[in-house]
PDB file of C-alpha atoms in Angstrom:
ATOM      1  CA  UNK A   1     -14.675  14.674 -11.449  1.00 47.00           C
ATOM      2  CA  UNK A   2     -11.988  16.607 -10.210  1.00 56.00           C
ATOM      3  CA  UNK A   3      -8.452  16.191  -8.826  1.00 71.00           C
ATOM      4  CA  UNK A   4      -5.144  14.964  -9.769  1.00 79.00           C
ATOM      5  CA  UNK A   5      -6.421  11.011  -9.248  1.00 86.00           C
ATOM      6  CA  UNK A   6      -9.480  10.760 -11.854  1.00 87.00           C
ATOM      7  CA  UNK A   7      -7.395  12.780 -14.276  1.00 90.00           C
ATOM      8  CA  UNK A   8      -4.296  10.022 -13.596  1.00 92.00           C
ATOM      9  CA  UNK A   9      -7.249   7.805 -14.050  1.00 91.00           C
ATOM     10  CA  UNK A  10      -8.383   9.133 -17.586  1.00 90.00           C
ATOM     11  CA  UNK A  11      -5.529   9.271 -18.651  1.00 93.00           C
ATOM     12  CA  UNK A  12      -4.168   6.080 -18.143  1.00 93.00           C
ATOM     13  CA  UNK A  13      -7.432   4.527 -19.210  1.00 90.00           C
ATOM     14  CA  UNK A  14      -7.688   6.367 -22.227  1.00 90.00           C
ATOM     15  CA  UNK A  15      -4.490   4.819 -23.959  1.00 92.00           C
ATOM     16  CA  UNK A  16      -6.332   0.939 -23.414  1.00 91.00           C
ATOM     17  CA  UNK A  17      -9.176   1.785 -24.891  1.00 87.00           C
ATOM     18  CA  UNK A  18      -7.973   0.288 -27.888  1.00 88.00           C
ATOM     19  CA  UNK A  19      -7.869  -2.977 -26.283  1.00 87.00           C
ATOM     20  CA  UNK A  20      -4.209  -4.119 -26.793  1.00 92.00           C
ATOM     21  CA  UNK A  21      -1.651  -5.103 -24.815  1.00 95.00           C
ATOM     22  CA  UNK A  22       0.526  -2.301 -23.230  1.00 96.00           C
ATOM     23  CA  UNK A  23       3.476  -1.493 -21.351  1.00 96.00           C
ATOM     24  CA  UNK A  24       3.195   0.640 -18.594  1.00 96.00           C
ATOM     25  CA  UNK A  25       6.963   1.683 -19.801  1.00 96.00           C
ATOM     26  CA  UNK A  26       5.930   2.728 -22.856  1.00 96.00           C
ATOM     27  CA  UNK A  27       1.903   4.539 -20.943  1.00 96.00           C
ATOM     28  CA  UNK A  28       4.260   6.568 -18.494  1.00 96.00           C
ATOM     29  CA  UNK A  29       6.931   7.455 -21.493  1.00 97.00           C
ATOM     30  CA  UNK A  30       3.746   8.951 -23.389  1.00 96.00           C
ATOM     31  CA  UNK A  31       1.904  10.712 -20.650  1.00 96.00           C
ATOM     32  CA  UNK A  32       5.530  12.282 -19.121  1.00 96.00           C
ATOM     33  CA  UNK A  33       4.762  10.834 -15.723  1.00 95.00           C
ATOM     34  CA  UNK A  34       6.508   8.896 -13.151  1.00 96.00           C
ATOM     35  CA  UNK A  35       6.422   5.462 -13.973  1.00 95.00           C
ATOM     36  CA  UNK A  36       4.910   4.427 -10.071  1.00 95.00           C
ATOM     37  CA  UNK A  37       1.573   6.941 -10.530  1.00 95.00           C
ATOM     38  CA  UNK A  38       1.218   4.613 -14.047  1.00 96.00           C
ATOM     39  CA  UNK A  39       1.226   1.989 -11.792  1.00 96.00           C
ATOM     40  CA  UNK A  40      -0.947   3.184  -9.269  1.00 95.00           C
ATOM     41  CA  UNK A  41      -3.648   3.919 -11.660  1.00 94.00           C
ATOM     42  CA  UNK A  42      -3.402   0.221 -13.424  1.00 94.00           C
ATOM     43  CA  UNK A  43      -3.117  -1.263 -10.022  1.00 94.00           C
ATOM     44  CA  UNK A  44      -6.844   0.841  -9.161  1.00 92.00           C
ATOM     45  CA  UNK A  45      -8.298  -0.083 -12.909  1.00 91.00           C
ATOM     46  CA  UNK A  46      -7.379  -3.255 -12.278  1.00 91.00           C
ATOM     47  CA  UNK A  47      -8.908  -3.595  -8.834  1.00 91.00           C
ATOM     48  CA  UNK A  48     -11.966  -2.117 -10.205  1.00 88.00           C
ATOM     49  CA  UNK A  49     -12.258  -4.330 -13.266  1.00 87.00           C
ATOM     50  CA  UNK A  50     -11.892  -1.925 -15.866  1.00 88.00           C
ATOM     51  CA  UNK A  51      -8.608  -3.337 -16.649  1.00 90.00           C
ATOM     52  CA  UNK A  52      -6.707  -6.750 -16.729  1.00 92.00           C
ATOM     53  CA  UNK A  53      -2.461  -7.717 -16.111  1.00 92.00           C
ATOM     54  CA  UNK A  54      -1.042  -9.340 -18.465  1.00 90.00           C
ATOM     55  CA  UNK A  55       1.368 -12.625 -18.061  1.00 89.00           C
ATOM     56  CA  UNK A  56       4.466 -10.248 -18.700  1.00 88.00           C
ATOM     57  CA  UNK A  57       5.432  -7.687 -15.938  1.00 89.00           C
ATOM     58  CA  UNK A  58       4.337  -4.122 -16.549  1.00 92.00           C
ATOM     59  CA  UNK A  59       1.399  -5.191 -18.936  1.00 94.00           C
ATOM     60  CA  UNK A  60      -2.037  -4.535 -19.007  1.00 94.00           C
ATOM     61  CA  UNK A  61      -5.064  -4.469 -21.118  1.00 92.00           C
ATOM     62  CA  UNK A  62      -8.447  -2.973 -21.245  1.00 88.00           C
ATOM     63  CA  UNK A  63     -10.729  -6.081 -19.569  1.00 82.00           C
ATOM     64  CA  UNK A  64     -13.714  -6.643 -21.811  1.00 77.00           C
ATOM     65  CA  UNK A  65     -16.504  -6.414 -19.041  1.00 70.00           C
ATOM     66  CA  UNK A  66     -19.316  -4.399 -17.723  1.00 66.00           C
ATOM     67  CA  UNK A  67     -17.338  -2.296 -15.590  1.00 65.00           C
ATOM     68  CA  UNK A  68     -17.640   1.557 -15.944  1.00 72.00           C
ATOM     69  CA  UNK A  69     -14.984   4.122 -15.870  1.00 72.00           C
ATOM     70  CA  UNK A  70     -17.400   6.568 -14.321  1.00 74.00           C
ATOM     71  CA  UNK A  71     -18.181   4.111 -11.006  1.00 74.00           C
ATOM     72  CA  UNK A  72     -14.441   3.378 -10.277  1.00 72.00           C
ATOM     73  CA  UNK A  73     -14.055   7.339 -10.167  1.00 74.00           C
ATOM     74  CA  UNK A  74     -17.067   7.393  -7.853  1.00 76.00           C
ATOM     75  CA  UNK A  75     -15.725   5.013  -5.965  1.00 74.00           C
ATOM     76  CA  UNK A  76     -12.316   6.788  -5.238  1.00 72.00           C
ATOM     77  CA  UNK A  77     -13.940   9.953  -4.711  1.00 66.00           C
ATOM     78  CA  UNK A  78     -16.365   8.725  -2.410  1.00 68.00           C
ATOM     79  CA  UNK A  79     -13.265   6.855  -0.355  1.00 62.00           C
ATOM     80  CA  UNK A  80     -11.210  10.238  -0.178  1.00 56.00           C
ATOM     81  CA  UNK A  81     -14.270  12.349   1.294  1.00 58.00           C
ATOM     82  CA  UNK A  82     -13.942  12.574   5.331  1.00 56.00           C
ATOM     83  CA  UNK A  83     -16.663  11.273   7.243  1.00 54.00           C
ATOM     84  CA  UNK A  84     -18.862  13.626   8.844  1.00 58.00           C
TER      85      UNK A  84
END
């Protein structure tokens, strides 16, 4: 797992492990990046269903199910590989 995605990935992921609510204000403010990569990577969690939006705009939540970080990486490496 390398690259500048799965790391925007981890790190985004990391702060919901907690399972709260959180701004992704207050996600890019912490991690000192622009605020549309945030969004990128909770759009792709999301997507994936490692994550959930909240009601509120710009919220989002670790989603309690059986998804793994470790596939949704897979599956955006996979997707950026050429085809042979």
């Amino acid at each position: 797992m390398a690259g500048a995605k799965p790391m925007l990935l981890w790190y985004v992921w990391i702060r919901l492990v907690d399972g709260a609510w959180h701004r992704l204000d207050d996600i890019s403010k912490q991690l000192h990046l622009p605020k549309n990569a945030v969004e990128w990577a909770a759009k792709f969690l999301c997507d994936k269903g490692m994550a959930e939006s909240g009601f509120e705009e710009g919220e989002i939540r670790l989603h309690q199910g059986g998804a793994r970080f470790e596939d949704a990486v897979k599956t955006l490496l996979s997707s950026a590989k050429p085809p042979r």
